[in-house]
mmCIF file of C-alpha atoms in Angstrom:
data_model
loop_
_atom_site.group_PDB
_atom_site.id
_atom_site.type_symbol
_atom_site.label_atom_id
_atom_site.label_comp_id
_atom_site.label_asym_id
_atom_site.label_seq_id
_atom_site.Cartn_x
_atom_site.Cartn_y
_atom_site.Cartn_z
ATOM 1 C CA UNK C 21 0.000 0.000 0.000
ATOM 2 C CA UNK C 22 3.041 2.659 0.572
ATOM 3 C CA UNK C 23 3.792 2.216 -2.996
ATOM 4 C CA UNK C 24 0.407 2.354 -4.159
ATOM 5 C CA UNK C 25 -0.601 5.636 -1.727
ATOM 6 C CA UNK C 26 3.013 7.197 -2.957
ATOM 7 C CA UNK C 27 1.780 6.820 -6.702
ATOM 8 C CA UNK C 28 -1.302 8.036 -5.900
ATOM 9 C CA UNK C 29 0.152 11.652 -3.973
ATOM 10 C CA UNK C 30 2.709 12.336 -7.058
ATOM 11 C CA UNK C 31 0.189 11.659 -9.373
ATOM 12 C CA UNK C 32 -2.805 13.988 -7.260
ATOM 13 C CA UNK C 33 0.318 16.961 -7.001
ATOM 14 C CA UNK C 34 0.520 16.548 -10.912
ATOM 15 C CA UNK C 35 -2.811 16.591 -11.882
ATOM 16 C CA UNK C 36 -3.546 19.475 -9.305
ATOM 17 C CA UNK C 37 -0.345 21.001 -10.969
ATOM 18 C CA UNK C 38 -1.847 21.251 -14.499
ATOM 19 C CA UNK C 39 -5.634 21.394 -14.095
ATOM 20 C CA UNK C 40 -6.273 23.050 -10.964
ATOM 21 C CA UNK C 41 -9.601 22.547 -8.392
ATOM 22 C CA UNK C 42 -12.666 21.506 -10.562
ATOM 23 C CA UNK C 43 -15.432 23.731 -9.847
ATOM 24 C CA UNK C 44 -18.759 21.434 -9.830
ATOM 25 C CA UNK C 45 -21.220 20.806 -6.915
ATOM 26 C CA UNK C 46 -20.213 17.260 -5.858
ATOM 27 C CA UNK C 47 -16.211 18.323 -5.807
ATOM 28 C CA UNK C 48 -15.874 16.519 -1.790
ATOM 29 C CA UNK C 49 -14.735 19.337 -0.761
ATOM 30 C CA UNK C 50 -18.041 21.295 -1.205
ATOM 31 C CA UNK C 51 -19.801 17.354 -0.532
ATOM 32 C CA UNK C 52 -17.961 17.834 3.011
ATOM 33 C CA UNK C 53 -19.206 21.753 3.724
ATOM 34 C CA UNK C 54 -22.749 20.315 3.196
ATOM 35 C CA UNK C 55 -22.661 17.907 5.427
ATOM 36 C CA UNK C 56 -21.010 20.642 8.222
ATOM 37 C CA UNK C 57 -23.833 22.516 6.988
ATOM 38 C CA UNK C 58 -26.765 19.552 7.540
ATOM 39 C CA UNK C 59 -25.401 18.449 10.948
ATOM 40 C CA UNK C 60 -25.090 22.102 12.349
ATOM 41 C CA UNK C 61 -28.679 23.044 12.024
ATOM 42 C CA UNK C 62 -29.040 19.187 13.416
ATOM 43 C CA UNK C 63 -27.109 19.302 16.456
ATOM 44 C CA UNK C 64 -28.176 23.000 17.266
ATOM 45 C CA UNK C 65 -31.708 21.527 17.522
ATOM 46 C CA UNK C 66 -30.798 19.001 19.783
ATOM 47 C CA UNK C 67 -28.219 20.422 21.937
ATOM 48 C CA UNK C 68 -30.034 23.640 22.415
ATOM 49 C CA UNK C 69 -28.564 24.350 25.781
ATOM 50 C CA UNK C 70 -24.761 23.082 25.344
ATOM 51 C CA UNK C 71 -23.975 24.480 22.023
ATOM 52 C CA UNK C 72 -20.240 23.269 22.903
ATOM 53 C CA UNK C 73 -21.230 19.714 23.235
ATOM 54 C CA UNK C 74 -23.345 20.287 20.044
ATOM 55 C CA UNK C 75 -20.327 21.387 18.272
ATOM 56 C CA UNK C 76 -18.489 19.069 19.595
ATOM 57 C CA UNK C 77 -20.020 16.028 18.506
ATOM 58 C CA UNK C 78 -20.778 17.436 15.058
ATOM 59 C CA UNK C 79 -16.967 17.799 14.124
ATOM 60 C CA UNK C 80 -16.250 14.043 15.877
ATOM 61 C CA UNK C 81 -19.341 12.976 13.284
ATOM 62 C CA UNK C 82 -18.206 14.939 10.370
ATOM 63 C CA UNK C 83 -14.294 13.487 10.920
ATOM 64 C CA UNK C 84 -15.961 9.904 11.176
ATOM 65 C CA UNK C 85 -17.738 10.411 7.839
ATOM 66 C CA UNK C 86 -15.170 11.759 5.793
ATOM 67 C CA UNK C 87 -12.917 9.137 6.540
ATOM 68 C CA UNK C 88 -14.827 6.273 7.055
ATOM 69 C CA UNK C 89 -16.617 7.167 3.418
ATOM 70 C CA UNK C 90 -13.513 7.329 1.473
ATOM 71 C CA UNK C 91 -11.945 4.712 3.181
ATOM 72 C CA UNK C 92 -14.801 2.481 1.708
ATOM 73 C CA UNK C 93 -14.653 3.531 -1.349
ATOM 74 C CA UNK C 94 -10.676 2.555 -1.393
ATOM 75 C CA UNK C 95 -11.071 -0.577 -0.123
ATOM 76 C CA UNK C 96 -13.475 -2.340 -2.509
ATOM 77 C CA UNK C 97 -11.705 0.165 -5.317
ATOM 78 C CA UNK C 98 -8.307 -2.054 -4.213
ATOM 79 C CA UNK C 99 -9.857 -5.008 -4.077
ATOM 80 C CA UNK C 100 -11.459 -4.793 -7.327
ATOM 81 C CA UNK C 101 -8.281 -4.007 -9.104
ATOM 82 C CA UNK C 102 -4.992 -2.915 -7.530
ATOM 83 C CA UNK C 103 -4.808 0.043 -10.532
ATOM 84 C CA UNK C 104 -8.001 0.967 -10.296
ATOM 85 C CA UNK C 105 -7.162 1.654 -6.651
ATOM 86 C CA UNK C 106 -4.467 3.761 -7.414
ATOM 87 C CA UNK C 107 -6.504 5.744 -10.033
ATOM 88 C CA UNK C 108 -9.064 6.541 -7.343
ATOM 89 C CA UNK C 109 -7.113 7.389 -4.767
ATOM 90 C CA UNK C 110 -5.090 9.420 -7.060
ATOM 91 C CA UNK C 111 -7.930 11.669 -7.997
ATOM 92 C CA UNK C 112 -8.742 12.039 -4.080
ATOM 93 C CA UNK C 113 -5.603 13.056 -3.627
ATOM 94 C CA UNK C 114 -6.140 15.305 -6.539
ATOM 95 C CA UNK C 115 -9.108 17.169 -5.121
ATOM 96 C CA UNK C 116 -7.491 17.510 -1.433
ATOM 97 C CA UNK C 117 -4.983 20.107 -3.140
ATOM 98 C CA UNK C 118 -4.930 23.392 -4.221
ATOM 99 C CA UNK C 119 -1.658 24.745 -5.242
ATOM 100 C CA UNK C 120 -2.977 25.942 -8.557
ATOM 101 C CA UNK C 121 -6.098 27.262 -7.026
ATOM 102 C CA UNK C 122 -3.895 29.414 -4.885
ATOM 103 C CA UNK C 123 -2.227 31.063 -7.390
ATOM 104 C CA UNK C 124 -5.010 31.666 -9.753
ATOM 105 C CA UNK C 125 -6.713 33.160 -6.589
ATOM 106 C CA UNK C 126 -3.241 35.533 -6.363
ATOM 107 C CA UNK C 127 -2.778 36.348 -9.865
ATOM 108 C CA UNK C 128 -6.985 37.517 -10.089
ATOM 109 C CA UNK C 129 -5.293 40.342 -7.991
ATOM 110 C CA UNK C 130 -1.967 40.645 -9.495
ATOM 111 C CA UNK C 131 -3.259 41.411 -12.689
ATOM 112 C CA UNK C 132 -6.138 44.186 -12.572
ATOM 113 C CA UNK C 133 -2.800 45.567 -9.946
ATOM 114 C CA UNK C 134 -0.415 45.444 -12.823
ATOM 115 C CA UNK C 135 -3.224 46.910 -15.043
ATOM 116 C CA UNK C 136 -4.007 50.355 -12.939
ATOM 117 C CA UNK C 137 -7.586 49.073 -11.913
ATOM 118 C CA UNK C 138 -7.516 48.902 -8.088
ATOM 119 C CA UNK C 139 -10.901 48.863 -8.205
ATOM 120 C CA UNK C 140 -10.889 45.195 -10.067
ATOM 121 C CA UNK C 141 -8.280 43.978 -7.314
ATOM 122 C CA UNK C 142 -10.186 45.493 -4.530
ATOM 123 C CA UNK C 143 -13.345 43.127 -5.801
ATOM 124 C CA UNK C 144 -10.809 40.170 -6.492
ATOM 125 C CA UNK C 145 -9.209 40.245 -3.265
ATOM 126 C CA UNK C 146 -12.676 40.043 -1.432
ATOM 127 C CA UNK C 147 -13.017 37.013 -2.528
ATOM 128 C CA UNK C 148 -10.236 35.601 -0.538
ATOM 129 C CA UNK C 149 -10.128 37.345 2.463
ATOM 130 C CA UNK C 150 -12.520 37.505 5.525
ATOM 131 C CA UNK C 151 -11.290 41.287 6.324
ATOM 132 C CA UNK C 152 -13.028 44.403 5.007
ATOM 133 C CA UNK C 153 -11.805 45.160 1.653
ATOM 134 C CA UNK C 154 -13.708 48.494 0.397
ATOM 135 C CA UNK C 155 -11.471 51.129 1.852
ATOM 136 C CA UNK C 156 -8.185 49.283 1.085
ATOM 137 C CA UNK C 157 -5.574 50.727 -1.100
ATOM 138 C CA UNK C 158 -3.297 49.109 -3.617
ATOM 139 C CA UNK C 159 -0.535 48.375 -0.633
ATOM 140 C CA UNK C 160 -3.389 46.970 1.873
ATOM 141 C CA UNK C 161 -4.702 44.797 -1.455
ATOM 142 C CA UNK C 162 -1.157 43.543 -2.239
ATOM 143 C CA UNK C 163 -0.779 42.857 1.533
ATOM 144 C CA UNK C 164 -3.970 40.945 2.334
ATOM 145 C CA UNK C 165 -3.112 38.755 -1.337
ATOM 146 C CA UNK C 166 0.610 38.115 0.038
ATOM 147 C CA UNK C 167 -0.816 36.949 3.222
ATOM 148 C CA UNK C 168 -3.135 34.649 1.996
ATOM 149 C CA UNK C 169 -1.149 32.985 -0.412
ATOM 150 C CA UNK C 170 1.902 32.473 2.431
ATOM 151 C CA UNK C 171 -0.730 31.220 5.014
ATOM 152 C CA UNK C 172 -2.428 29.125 2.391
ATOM 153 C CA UNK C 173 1.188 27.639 1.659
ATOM 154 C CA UNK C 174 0.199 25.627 4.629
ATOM 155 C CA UNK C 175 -3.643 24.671 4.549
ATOM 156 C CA UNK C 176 -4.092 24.474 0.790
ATOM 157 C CA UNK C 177 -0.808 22.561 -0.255
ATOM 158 C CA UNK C 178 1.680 21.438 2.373
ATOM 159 C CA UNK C 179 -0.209 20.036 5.012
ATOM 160 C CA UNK C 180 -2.441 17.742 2.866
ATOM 161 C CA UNK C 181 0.703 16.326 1.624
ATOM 162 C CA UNK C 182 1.880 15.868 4.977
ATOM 163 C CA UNK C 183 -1.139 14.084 5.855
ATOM 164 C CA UNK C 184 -1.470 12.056 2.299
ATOM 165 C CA UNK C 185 2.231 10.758 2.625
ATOM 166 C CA UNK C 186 1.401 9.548 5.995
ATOM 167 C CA UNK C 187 -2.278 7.898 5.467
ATOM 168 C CA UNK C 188 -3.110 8.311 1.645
ATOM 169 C CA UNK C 189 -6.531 9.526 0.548
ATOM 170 C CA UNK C 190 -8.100 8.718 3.733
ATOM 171 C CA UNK C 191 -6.057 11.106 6.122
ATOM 172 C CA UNK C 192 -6.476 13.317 3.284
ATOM 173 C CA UNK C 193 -9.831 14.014 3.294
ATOM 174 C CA UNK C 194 -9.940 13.699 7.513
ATOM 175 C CA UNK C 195 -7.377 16.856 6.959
ATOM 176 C CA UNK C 196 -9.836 18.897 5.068
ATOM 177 C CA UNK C 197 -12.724 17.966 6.979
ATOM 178 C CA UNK C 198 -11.305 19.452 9.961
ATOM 179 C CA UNK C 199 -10.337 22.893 7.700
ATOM 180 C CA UNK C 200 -12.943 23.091 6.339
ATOM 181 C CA UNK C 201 -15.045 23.039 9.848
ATOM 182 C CA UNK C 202 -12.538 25.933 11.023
ATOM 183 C CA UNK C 203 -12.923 27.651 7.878
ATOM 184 C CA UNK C 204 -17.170 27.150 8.316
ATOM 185 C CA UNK C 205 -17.603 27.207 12.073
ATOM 186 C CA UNK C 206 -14.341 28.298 14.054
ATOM 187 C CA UNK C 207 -15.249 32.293 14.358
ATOM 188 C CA UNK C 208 -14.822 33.860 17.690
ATOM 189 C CA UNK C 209 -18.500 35.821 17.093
ATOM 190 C CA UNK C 210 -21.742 35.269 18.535
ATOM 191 C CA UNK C 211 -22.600 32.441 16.771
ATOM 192 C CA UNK C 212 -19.485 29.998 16.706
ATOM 193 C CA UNK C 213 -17.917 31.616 19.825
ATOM 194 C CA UNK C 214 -19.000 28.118 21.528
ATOM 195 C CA UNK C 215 -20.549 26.229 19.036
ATOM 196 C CA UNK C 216 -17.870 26.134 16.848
ATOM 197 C CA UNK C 217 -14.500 26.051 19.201
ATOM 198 C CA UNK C 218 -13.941 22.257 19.159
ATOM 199 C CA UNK C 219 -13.258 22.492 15.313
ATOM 200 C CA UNK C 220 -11.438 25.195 15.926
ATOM 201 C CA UNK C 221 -8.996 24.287 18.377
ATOM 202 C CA UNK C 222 -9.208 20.616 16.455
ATOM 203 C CA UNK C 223 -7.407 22.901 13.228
ATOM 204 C CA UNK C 224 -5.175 24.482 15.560
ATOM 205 C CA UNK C 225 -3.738 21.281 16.717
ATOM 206 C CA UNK C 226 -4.059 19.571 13.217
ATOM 207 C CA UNK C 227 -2.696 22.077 11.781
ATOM 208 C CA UNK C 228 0.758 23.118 14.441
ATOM 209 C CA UNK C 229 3.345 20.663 13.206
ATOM 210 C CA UNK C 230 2.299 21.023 9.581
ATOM 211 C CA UNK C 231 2.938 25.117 9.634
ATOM 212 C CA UNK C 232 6.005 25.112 11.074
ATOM 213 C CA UNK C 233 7.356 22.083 8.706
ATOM 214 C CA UNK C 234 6.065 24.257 5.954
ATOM 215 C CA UNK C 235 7.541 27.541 7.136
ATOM 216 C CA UNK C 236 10.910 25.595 7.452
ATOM 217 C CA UNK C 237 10.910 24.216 3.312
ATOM 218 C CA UNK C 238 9.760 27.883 2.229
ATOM 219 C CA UNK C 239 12.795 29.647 3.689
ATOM 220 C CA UNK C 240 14.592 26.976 1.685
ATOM 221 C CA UNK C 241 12.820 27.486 -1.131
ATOM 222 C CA UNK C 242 13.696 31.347 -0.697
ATOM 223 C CA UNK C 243 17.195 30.197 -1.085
ATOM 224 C CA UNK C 244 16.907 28.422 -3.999
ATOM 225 C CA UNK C 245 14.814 31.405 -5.764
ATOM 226 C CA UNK C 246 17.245 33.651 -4.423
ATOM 227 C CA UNK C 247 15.299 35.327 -2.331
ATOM 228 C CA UNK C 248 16.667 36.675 0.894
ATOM 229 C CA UNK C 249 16.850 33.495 2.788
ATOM 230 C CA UNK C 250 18.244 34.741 6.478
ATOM 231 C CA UNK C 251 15.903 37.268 6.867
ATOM 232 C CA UNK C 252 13.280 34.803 5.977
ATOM 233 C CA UNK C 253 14.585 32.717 8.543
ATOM 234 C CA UNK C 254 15.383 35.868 11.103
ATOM 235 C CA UNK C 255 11.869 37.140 10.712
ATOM 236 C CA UNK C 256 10.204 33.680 10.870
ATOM 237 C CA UNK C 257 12.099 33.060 14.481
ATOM 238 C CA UNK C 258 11.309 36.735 15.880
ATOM 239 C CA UNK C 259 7.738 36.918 14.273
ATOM 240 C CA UNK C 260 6.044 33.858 14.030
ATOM 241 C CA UNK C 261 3.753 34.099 17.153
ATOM 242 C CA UNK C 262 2.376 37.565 15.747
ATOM 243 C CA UNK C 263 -0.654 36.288 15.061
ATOM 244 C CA UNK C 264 -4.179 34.928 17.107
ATOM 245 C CA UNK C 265 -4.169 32.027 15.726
ATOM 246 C CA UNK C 266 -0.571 29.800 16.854
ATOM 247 C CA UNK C 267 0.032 28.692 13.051
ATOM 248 C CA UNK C 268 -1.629 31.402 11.138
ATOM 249 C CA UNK C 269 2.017 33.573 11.046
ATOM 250 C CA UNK C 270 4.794 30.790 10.605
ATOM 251 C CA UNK C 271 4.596 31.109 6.737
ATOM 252 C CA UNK C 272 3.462 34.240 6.654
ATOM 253 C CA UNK C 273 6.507 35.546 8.234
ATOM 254 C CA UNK C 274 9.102 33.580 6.142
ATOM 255 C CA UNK C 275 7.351 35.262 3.231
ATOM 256 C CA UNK C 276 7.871 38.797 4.575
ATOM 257 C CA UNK C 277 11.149 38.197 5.575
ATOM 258 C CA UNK C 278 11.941 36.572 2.286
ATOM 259 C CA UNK C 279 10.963 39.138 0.182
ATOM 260 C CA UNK C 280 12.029 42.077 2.715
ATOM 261 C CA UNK C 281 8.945 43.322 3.076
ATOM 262 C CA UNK C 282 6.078 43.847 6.015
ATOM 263 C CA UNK C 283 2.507 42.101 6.544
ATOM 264 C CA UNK C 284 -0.255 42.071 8.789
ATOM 265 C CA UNK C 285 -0.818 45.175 11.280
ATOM 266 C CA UNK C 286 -4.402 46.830 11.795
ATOM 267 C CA UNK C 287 -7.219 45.766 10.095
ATOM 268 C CA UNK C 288 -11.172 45.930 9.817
ATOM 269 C CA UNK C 289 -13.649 42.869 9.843
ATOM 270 C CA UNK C 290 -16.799 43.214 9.580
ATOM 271 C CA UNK C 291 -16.892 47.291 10.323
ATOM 272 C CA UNK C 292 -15.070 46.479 13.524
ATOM 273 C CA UNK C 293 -10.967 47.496 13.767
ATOM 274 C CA UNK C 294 -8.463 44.842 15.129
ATOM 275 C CA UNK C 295 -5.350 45.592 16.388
ATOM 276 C CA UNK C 296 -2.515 43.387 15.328
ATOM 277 C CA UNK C 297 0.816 43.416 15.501
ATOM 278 C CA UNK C 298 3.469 43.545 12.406
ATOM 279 C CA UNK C 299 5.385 40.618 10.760
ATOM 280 C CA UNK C 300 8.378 41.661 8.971
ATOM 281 C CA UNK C 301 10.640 45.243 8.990
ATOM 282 C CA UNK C 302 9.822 46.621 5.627
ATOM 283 C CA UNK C 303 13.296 46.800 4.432
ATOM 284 C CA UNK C 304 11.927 47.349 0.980
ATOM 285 C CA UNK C 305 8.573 48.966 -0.012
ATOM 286 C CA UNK C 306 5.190 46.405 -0.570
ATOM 287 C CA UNK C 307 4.786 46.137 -4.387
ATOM 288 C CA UNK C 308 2.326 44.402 -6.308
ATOM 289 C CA UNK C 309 5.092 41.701 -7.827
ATOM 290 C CA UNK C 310 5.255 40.842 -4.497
ATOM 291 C CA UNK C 311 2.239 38.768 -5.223
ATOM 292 C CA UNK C 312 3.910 37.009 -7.828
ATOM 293 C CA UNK C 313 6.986 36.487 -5.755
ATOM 294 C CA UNK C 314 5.071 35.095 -3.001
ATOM 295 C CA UNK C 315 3.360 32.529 -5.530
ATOM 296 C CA UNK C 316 6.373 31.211 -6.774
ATOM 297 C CA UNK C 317 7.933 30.989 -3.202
ATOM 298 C CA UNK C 318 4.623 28.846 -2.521
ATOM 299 C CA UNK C 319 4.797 26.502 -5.458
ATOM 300 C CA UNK C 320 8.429 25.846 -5.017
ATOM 301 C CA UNK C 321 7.997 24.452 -1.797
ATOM 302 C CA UNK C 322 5.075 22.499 -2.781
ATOM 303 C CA UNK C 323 7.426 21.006 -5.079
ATOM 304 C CA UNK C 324 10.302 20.330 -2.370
ATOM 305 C CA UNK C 325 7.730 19.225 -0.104
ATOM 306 C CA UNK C 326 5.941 16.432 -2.667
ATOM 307 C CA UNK C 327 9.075 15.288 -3.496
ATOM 308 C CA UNK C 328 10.681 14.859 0.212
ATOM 309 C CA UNK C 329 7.494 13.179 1.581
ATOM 310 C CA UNK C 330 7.069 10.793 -1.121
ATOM 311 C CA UNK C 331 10.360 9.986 -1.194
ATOM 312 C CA UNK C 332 10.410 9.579 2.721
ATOM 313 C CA UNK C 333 7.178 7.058 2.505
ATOM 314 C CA UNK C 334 8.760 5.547 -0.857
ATOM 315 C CA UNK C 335 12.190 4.787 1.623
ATOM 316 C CA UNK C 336 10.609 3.537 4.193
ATOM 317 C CA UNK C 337 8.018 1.024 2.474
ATOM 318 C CA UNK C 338 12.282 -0.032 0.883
ATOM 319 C CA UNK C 339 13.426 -0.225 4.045
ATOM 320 C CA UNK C 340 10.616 -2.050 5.968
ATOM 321 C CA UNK C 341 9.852 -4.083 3.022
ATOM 322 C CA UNK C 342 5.974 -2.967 2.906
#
């Protein structure tokens, strides 16, 4: 099986690679947001006076489905034919990345930047973030794209390879179950405050090792590229924790220190101002190539990273004779 779930990764990186995330309605990533959206309004009615509990149990039901469904449809795809297995599992794989996504979510800014219509990349960048977007100039747009594509290093790319390499298609799709809760339910408002901090705190922890394996392969991906790699590094040690959330900032800051230039600091949601802190010194002024720079920082360590991990599981299904 390490062979066959090693096949199936390199050949999900390559096919994310050229054709990017299919947009239809039964992609399992949307498949998996409906059923976060079903149980919800289910365990809201019945735990109507412990909405942690409720929460609770919904994102222990929604990690038992998405891995208990996929890991049926793998084992009768195996047993049917050991190829066929590999081509389903490599099309899992497939739809649990998002490397190409990222960037065409990066370059929808980039371009109407490059073009003189800030108006275009104000709209475009909405899209992506969760932050108010309508008063935002063409720094704060180039900014809040930069920051998304470094975090999303992480969540989109690296950590589902991570959690492929180690459990195939099955882990996979556990992985994006529990982002995509975080990503549905884990907001500190009135709503998910309680109800949704189990999944929360489940993508905090599921998430830790991942970001900081990640931010580790991007500074030496800025070294390859050329990019300033010691700052990258400097800036990740000194600036990594400037964030709420404890993974949010560990690729975020290799990026600003990589391309010398500074992130984050005050910003609105939802007509409400948050303070935050800085990540990076802003040795040079923000830019919009610094959206393209920050793509090709993010698909070079996808690249590193698919090829180490496979060829970790690859050595030790040699080694172990698996």
């Amino acid at each position: 099986m390490i062979i066959a779930q090693s096949a199936a990764v390199s050949i999900g990186f390559v096919l994310d690679a050229i054709f990017g995330d299919p947009d239809f309605k039964l992609h399992p990533i949307r498949l998996i947001g409906y059923l976060i959206s079903f149980l919800e309004k289910v365990m809201r009615r019945i735990f109507t006076k412990n909405e942690r509990l409720g929460g609770a149990v919904m994102a222990i039901c929604v990690l038992i489905i998405c891995g208990g469904v996929p890991f049926a449809i793998l084992f009768f795809a195996y047993r049917l034919n050991y190829f066929f297995g590999i081509a389903i599992e490599s099309v899992i794989c497939y739809f649990m990345l998002a490397a190409k996504s990222l960037k065409q979510a990066g370059m929808s800014v980039y371009k109407p930047l490059k073009n003189g219509d800030v108006d275009g990349a104000r709209k475009s960048v909405s899209m992506i973030v969760g932050r108010d977007t309508e008063s935002l100039d063409d720094i704060g747009i180039t900014k809040a794209a930069v920051e998304t594509v470094a975090e999303n290093t992480s969540d989109g790319v690296i950590a589902p390879l991570i959690y492929m390499a180690i459990g195939g298609g099955v882990l996979g799709c556990i992985y994006k179950a529990i982002n995509t809760m975080d990503s549905m339910v884990g907001y500190k408002n009135d709503r998910y405050i309680n109800f949704g901090r189990f999944a929360a705190k489940l993508d905090d922890i599921a998430n830790y090792i991942p970001s900081r394996i990640s931010a580790y392969l991007m500074i030496f991906a800025s070294k390859i590229m050329g990019y300033n790699s010691r700052n990258a590094y400097r800036i990740f040690k000194r600036d990594s924790r400037n964030h709420a959330s404890p993974n949010s900032a560990q690729t975020e800051s290799v990026v600003a220190g990589a391309l010398e230039i500074q992130l984050a600091g005050d910003a609105y949601y939802f007509g409400k101002l948050y303070k935050k802190p800085f990540i990076g010194d802003g040795i040079k002024p923000i830019k919009y190539d610094n959206i393209a720079d920050s793509i090709k920082l993010m698909y070079m360590t996808s690249v590193i990273s698919a090829v180490l991990f496979v060829g970790l599981k690859v050595a030790v299904g040699v080694v172990y004779g698996i």
